[in-house]
DNA sequence: TCAAATAAGACTTTATTAGTCGGGTATAAA
DNA sequence: TTTATACCCGACTAATAAAGTCTTATTTGA
């Protein structure tokens, strides 16, 4: 269905929000959730995943929160989406080390090559849009 | 997750299969299902949807089956995918006539415009690949 | 020490996708 | 005119994935 998950949407919103508040030392998950009326737990979870991939960095404890891990022009949309959606591939068979076990038609599949090309094009598309462009 | 549905995969496989058998007057759903070991009912359903959108045309009755509705260079991947997956948009809010009811953050959404641009780029990508290119 | 914040994972609910089934219609050929 | 083969269509079920909730632990500034 080529549909973006809520996680990805929330991640994009969160990163954009943080990017727009760069004057502050950091921004809390609660603030983002409140501002956009999103479930706090999910926003929180998404930010934790973004932290693991260094898209944002976290400051723990009271007065803690999140700030960007790099400059806005160094964060591409693929960084954000793949952080929260590690298996964002359009089909199972194009994941790292995929094989017959991921697909009943691995051997006879006639559409894998074209799909891999499409996957690469979509990835490039998302790679070429940075946070700078969306703020 | 930007993942393609099985329906779309089967549709692509079916169309490619038919395109490769153009010497035959038509190809049955059963033949396609057997050849790729796909569930017949699903292949059948997918072909019916492709028929509605004139991607293929159906010949009813005994000795019936399917053949392409247009030339291979006139069928793009977006034709095939949108036939079986009418709501293939990356988010709900970019469907024809979408409004506040489709999204809790329609009014305050800060990422809609960039996402619409991405949607358009993906659509163009799929529009520019025809069946000719994948056979 | 306390309050506010992140971290992490288990769990539940809901939505979507995938697959199945049954009955209907069309048509070539015996 | 009967039969076999094939498309047509919608309802249903099962499986999977996404979305959301809850609980507990850890960090740290005041």
Short mmCIF file of C-alpha atoms (C1' of nucleotides) in Angstrom, two decimals:
data_model
loop_
_atom_site.label_atom_id
_atom_site.label_comp_id
_atom_site.label_asym_id
_atom_site.label_seq_id
_atom_site.Cartn_x
_atom_site.Cartn_y
_atom_site.Cartn_z
CA UNK A 1 0.00 0.00 0.00
CA UNK A 2 3.06 2.22 0.15
CA UNK A 3 1.62 3.85 3.23
CA UNK A 4 3.66 5.66 5.84
CA UNK A 5 3.18 4.44 9.41
CA UNK A 6 2.05 6.68 12.25
CA UNK A 7 5.43 6.10 13.82
CA UNK A 8 7.08 7.65 10.79
CA UNK A 9 4.64 10.53 10.79
CA UNK A 10 5.22 11.21 14.46
CA UNK A 11 8.96 10.95 13.95
CA UNK A 12 8.87 13.51 11.16
CA UNK A 13 6.70 15.85 13.22
CA UNK A 14 8.90 15.47 16.27
CA UNK A 15 12.12 16.13 14.40
CA UNK A 16 10.63 19.12 12.64
CA UNK A 17 9.37 20.47 15.97
CA UNK A 18 12.76 20.11 17.61
CA UNK A 19 14.43 21.68 14.59
CA UNK A 20 12.17 24.70 14.90
CA UNK A 21 13.03 25.13 18.60
CA UNK A 22 16.79 25.18 18.27
CA UNK A 23 17.06 28.15 20.59
CA UNK A 24 16.02 25.93 23.50
CA UNK A 25 18.66 23.61 24.90
CA UNK A 26 16.23 20.73 24.57
CA UNK A 27 12.61 19.76 24.06
CA UNK A 28 10.69 17.11 26.00
CA UNK A 29 8.62 14.31 24.54
CA UNK A 30 5.71 15.55 26.62
CA UNK A 31 5.86 19.00 25.05
CA UNK A 32 5.74 17.57 21.54
CA UNK A 33 2.90 15.22 22.41
CA UNK A 34 0.91 18.03 24.00
CA UNK A 35 1.46 20.43 21.15
CA UNK A 36 0.24 18.05 18.51
CA UNK A 37 -2.17 16.08 20.64
CA UNK A 38 -0.32 12.84 20.06
CA UNK A 39 -0.14 9.91 22.50
CA UNK A 40 2.81 10.71 24.76
CA UNK A 41 3.99 7.10 25.02
CA UNK A 42 4.28 6.76 21.28
CA UNK A 43 6.10 10.04 20.80
CA UNK A 44 8.40 8.95 23.57
CA UNK A 45 9.06 5.59 21.97
CA UNK A 46 9.71 7.17 18.60
CA UNK A 47 12.20 9.62 20.09
CA UNK A 48 14.01 6.76 21.80
CA UNK A 49 14.42 5.05 18.46
CA UNK A 50 15.62 8.24 16.85
CA UNK A 51 18.17 8.50 19.65
CA UNK A 52 19.57 5.04 18.89
CA UNK A 53 20.20 6.10 15.33
CA UNK A 54 21.70 9.44 16.36
CA UNK A 55 19.07 11.46 14.61
CA UNK A 56 18.43 13.16 17.93
CA UNK A 57 20.38 13.00 21.16
CA UNK A 58 18.80 12.68 24.55
CA UNK A 59 19.53 14.47 27.78
CA UNK A 60 18.47 12.39 30.73
CA UNK A 61 17.10 13.33 34.11
CA UNK A 62 15.11 16.36 35.20
CA UNK A 63 15.37 19.25 32.73
CA UNK A 64 16.23 16.62 30.18
CA UNK A 65 14.81 16.15 26.74
CA UNK A 66 15.94 15.87 23.17
CA UNK A 67 17.83 17.94 20.69
CA UNK A 68 19.00 17.26 17.16
CA UNK A 69 21.96 14.93 16.78
CA UNK A 70 23.28 16.73 13.71
CA UNK A 71 22.63 19.80 11.63
CA UNK A 72 19.29 20.01 9.83
CA UNK A 73 21.00 19.58 6.47
CA UNK A 74 22.68 16.38 7.66
CA UNK A 75 19.44 14.63 8.55
CA UNK A 76 17.58 13.17 5.61
CA UNK A 77 14.08 11.78 5.67
CA UNK A 78 15.44 8.28 5.09
CA UNK A 79 17.42 8.62 8.35
CA UNK A 80 14.22 9.43 10.21
CA UNK A 81 12.01 6.83 8.59
CA UNK A 82 14.49 3.98 8.70
CA UNK A 83 15.20 4.71 12.36
CA UNK A 84 11.62 4.06 13.40
CA UNK A 85 10.81 1.56 10.68
CA UNK A 86 13.86 -0.63 10.24
CA UNK A 87 12.06 -2.86 7.71
CA UNK A 88 10.76 -0.18 5.42
CA UNK A 89 11.53 -2.17 2.30
CA UNK A 90 8.71 -2.47 -0.23
CA UNK A 91 8.98 -6.27 -0.17
CA UNK A 92 10.49 -8.84 2.18
CA UNK A 93 12.89 -10.22 -0.38
CA UNK A 94 15.01 -7.11 -0.59
CA UNK A 95 16.19 -7.05 2.95
CA UNK A 96 19.83 -7.60 3.82
CA UNK A 97 20.55 -11.31 3.48
CA UNK A 98 17.10 -12.22 2.31
CA UNK A 99 16.62 -15.59 0.66
CA UNK A 100 14.15 -18.29 -0.26
CA UNK A 101 12.77 -18.43 3.28
CA UNK A 102 11.38 -14.88 3.00
CA UNK A 103 9.38 -15.53 -0.12
CA UNK A 104 7.60 -18.50 -1.61
CA UNK A 105 8.63 -17.45 -5.09
CA UNK A 106 12.20 -16.43 -4.53
CA UNK A 107 13.47 -18.71 -7.25
CA UNK A 108 10.88 -18.00 -9.87
CA UNK A 109 10.19 -14.37 -9.00
CA UNK A 110 10.04 -12.27 -12.12
CA UNK A 111 9.53 -8.91 -10.54
CA UNK A 112 12.33 -8.71 -8.00
CA UNK A 113 14.78 -6.83 -10.17
CA UNK A 114 12.37 -4.10 -11.21
CA UNK A 115 11.21 -3.76 -7.62
CA UNK A 116 14.76 -3.41 -6.36
CA UNK A 117 15.23 -0.55 -8.81
CA UNK A 118 12.08 1.13 -7.55
CA UNK A 119 13.21 0.63 -3.97
CA UNK A 120 16.51 2.32 -4.75
CA UNK A 121 14.76 5.22 -6.40
CA UNK A 122 12.45 5.76 -3.45
CA UNK A 123 15.39 5.52 -1.06
CA UNK A 124 17.30 8.10 -3.08
CA UNK A 125 14.29 10.35 -3.12
CA UNK A 126 14.08 10.25 0.67
CA UNK A 127 17.83 10.53 1.01
CA UNK A 128 17.82 13.76 -0.95
CA UNK A 129 15.29 15.53 1.23
CA UNK A 130 16.77 16.88 4.43
CA UNK A 131 15.18 18.44 7.48
CA UNK A 132 16.30 21.82 6.15
CA UNK A 133 13.89 21.39 3.26
CA UNK A 134 10.88 20.63 5.41
CA UNK A 135 11.19 23.38 8.00
CA UNK B 1 6.26 1.15 6.12
CA UNK B 2 6.07 1.86 2.39
CA UNK B 3 5.48 -1.81 1.78
CA UNK B 4 3.88 -3.22 -1.31
CA UNK B 5 0.88 -5.50 -0.70
CA UNK B 6 0.70 -9.07 -1.96
CA UNK B 7 -2.15 -7.97 -4.16
CA UNK B 8 0.16 -5.51 -5.91
CA UNK B 9 2.89 -8.12 -6.20
CA UNK B 10 0.50 -10.65 -7.69
CA UNK B 11 -0.89 -8.02 -10.04
CA UNK B 12 2.59 -7.16 -11.29
CA UNK B 13 3.45 -10.82 -11.73
CA UNK B 14 0.19 -11.54 -13.54
CA UNK B 15 0.51 -8.63 -15.92
CA UNK B 16 4.11 -9.51 -16.68
CA UNK B 17 3.13 -13.12 -17.28
CA UNK B 18 0.36 -12.17 -19.68
CA UNK B 19 2.66 -9.73 -21.44
CA UNK B 20 5.18 -12.50 -22.01
CA UNK B 21 2.52 -14.79 -23.53
CA UNK B 22 1.18 -12.42 -26.12
CA UNK B 23 1.23 -15.12 -28.77
CA UNK B 24 -1.63 -16.86 -26.97
CA UNK B 25 -5.08 -15.39 -27.44
CA UNK B 26 -5.50 -15.34 -23.69
CA UNK B 27 -4.20 -16.66 -20.40
CA UNK B 28 -6.31 -18.04 -17.55
CA UNK B 29 -6.08 -17.06 -13.91
CA UNK B 30 -5.57 -20.72 -13.07
CA UNK B 31 -2.52 -20.95 -15.32
CA UNK B 32 -0.89 -17.96 -13.65
CA UNK B 33 -1.68 -19.25 -10.18
CA UNK B 34 -0.29 -22.69 -11.01
CA UNK B 35 2.86 -21.34 -12.60
CA UNK B 36 3.81 -19.22 -9.63
CA UNK B 37 2.18 -21.30 -6.93
CA UNK B 38 -0.09 -18.47 -5.87
CA UNK B 39 -3.58 -18.87 -4.37
CA UNK B 40 -5.91 -19.07 -7.36
CA UNK B 41 -8.71 -17.08 -5.72
CA UNK B 42 -6.43 -14.15 -5.06
CA UNK B 43 -4.93 -14.11 -8.53
CA UNK B 44 -8.45 -14.28 -9.84
CA UNK B 45 -9.59 -11.39 -7.69
CA UNK B 46 -6.62 -9.29 -8.69
CA UNK B 47 -7.25 -9.91 -12.37
CA UNK B 48 -10.87 -8.89 -11.94
CA UNK B 49 -9.76 -5.59 -10.46
CA UNK B 50 -7.27 -5.08 -13.27
CA UNK B 51 -10.14 -5.70 -15.69
CA UNK B 52 -12.23 -2.94 -14.13
CA UNK B 53 -9.41 -0.49 -14.70
CA UNK B 54 -8.81 -1.73 -18.26
CA UNK B 55 -5.30 -2.85 -17.52
CA UNK B 56 -6.32 -6.25 -18.82
CA UNK B 57 -9.47 -7.35 -20.61
CA UNK B 58 -11.32 -10.51 -19.88
CA UNK B 59 -12.79 -13.11 -22.19
CA UNK B 60 -15.61 -14.97 -20.55
CA UNK B 61 -16.80 -18.53 -20.85
CA UNK B 62 -14.93 -21.70 -21.69
CA UNK B 63 -11.65 -21.00 -23.47
CA UNK B 64 -11.81 -17.61 -21.80
CA UNK B 65 -9.11 -15.81 -19.88
CA UNK B 66 -7.29 -12.52 -19.87
CA UNK B 67 -5.16 -10.51 -22.22
CA UNK B 68 -3.61 -7.08 -21.96
CA UNK B 69 -5.99 -4.14 -22.31
CA UNK B 70 -3.40 -1.93 -23.99
CA UNK B 71 0.11 -2.10 -25.33
CA UNK B 72 2.91 -2.85 -22.87
CA UNK B 73 4.24 0.67 -23.20
CA UNK B 74 0.85 2.13 -22.33
CA UNK B 75 0.56 0.33 -19.00
CA UNK B 76 2.53 1.93 -16.19
CA UNK B 77 3.17 0.43 -12.79
CA UNK B 78 0.95 3.06 -11.20
CA UNK B 79 -1.94 1.79 -13.34
CA UNK B 80 -1.41 -1.71 -12.01
CA UNK B 81 -0.88 -0.78 -8.38
CA UNK B 82 -3.68 1.75 -8.13
CA UNK B 83 -6.09 -0.72 -9.75
CA UNK B 84 -5.66 -3.27 -6.97
CA UNK B 85 -4.89 -0.78 -4.21
CA UNK B 86 -7.15 2.21 -4.72
CA UNK B 87 -5.93 3.87 -1.50
CA UNK B 88 -2.22 3.63 -2.11
CA UNK B 89 -1.54 7.11 -0.73
CA UNK B 90 1.26 7.38 1.83
CA UNK B 91 -1.09 9.07 4.30
CA UNK B 92 -4.85 9.36 4.69
CA UNK B 93 -4.91 13.11 4.41
CA UNK B 94 -3.89 13.18 0.79
CA UNK B 95 -6.83 11.35 -0.62
CA UNK B 96 -9.33 13.09 -2.88
CA UNK B 97 -11.55 15.27 -0.69
CA UNK B 98 -9.74 14.49 2.53
CA UNK B 99 -10.34 16.75 5.49
CA UNK B 100 -10.20 17.07 9.25
CA UNK B 101 -12.13 13.85 9.74
CA UNK B 102 -9.32 11.79 8.23
CA UNK B 103 -6.64 13.07 10.54
CA UNK B 104 -6.56 14.31 14.10
CA UNK B 105 -3.99 16.90 13.20
CA UNK B 106 -5.30 18.17 9.93
CA UNK B 107 -5.25 21.77 11.11
CA UNK B 108 -1.92 21.80 12.84
CA UNK B 109 -0.16 19.31 10.60
CA UNK B 110 3.29 20.53 9.75
CA UNK B 111 4.38 17.75 7.47
CA UNK B 112 1.52 17.52 4.98
CA UNK B 113 3.08 19.71 2.32
CA UNK B 114 6.42 17.91 2.23
CA UNK B 115 4.59 14.56 2.21
CA UNK B 116 2.41 15.60 -0.69
CA UNK B 117 5.55 16.43 -2.63
CA UNK B 118 7.00 13.01 -1.83
CA UNK B 119 3.75 11.35 -2.82
CA UNK B 120 3.85 13.12 -6.17
CA UNK B 121 7.43 12.06 -6.74
CA UNK B 122 6.67 8.41 -5.98
CA UNK B 123 3.62 8.53 -8.23
CA UNK B 124 5.69 9.99 -11.04
CA UNK B 125 8.32 7.34 -10.51
CA UNK B 126 5.73 4.60 -10.92
CA UNK B 127 4.06 6.42 -13.78
CA UNK B 128 7.30 6.46 -15.71
CA UNK B 129 7.92 2.73 -15.53
CA UNK B 130 5.86 0.78 -18.03
CA UNK B 131 5.34 -2.93 -18.53
CA UNK B 132 7.77 -2.74 -21.44
CA UNK B 133 10.53 -1.92 -19.00
CA UNK B 134 9.88 -4.86 -16.72
CA UNK B 135 9.58 -7.64 -19.27
"C1'" DT C 1 15.15 12.87 48.81
"C1'" DC C 2 11.87 14.20 45.34
"C1'" DA C 3 10.12 15.33 40.98
"C1'" DA C 4 10.67 15.24 36.16
"C1'" DA C 5 12.53 13.19 32.55
"C1'" DT C 6 14.34 9.34 29.44
"C1'" DA C 7 14.69 3.91 28.63
"C1'" DA C 8 12.83 -0.35 27.66
"C1'" DG C 9 9.82 -3.97 27.07
"C1'" DA C 10 5.53 -6.47 27.73
"C1'" DC C 11 0.90 -6.30 26.82
"C1'" DT C 12 -3.74 -5.21 24.63
"C1'" DT C 13 -6.55 -3.43 21.15
"C1'" DT C 14 -7.59 -2.26 16.61
"C1'" DA C 15 -6.99 -2.18 11.69
"C1'" DT C 16 -5.36 -4.11 7.65
"C1'" DT C 17 -4.01 -7.72 4.75
"C1'" DA C 18 -4.30 -12.26 3.09
"C1'" DG C 19 -6.76 -15.98 2.06
"C1'" DT C 20 -11.21 -18.86 1.61
"C1'" DC C 21 -15.81 -20.01 0.26
"C1'" DG C 22 -20.16 -20.15 -2.11
"C1'" DG C 23 -23.12 -18.95 -5.56
"C1'" DG C 24 -23.76 -16.52 -10.03
"C1'" DT C 25 -23.05 -15.65 -15.20
"C1'" DA C 26 -21.06 -16.51 -19.83
"C1'" DT C 27 -19.75 -19.49 -23.56
"C1'" DA C 28 -17.46 -23.24 -26.37
"C1'" DA C 29 -18.08 -27.76 -27.52
"C1'" DA C 30 -20.04 -32.33 -27.24
"C1'" DT D 1 -29.46 -28.68 -24.55
"C1'" DT D 2 -26.26 -30.22 -21.38
"C1'" DT D 3 -21.71 -30.02 -19.53
"C1'" DA D 4 -17.34 -28.29 -18.43
"C1'" DT D 5 -14.56 -24.34 -18.00
"C1'" DA D 6 -13.81 -19.90 -17.02
"C1'" DC D 7 -14.81 -15.19 -15.30
"C1'" DC D 8 -17.58 -12.32 -11.61
"C1'" DC D 9 -18.66 -10.77 -7.08
"C1'" DG D 10 -19.41 -10.34 -2.37
"C1'" DA D 11 -19.26 -12.16 2.25
"C1'" DC D 12 -16.59 -14.33 5.51
"C1'" DT D 13 -12.46 -15.91 8.38
"C1'" DA D 14 -7.72 -16.06 9.77
"C1'" DA D 15 -3.35 -14.11 10.22
"C1'" DT D 16 -0.43 -10.33 10.69
"C1'" DA D 17 0.94 -5.76 11.60
"C1'" DA D 18 0.21 -1.33 13.49
"C1'" DA D 19 -1.23 1.58 17.16
"C1'" DG D 20 -1.76 2.45 21.65
"C1'" DT D 21 -1.28 1.46 26.82
"C1'" DC D 22 0.93 0.13 31.00
"C1'" DT D 23 4.63 -0.91 34.16
"C1'" DT D 24 9.03 -0.61 35.96
"C1'" DA D 25 13.74 1.05 35.97
"C1'" DT D 26 17.19 4.64 35.62
"C1'" DT D 27 19.08 9.31 35.47
"C1'" DT D 28 19.72 13.85 37.32
"C1'" DG D 29 18.77 18.81 38.77
"C1'" DA D 30 16.98 21.23 42.54
#
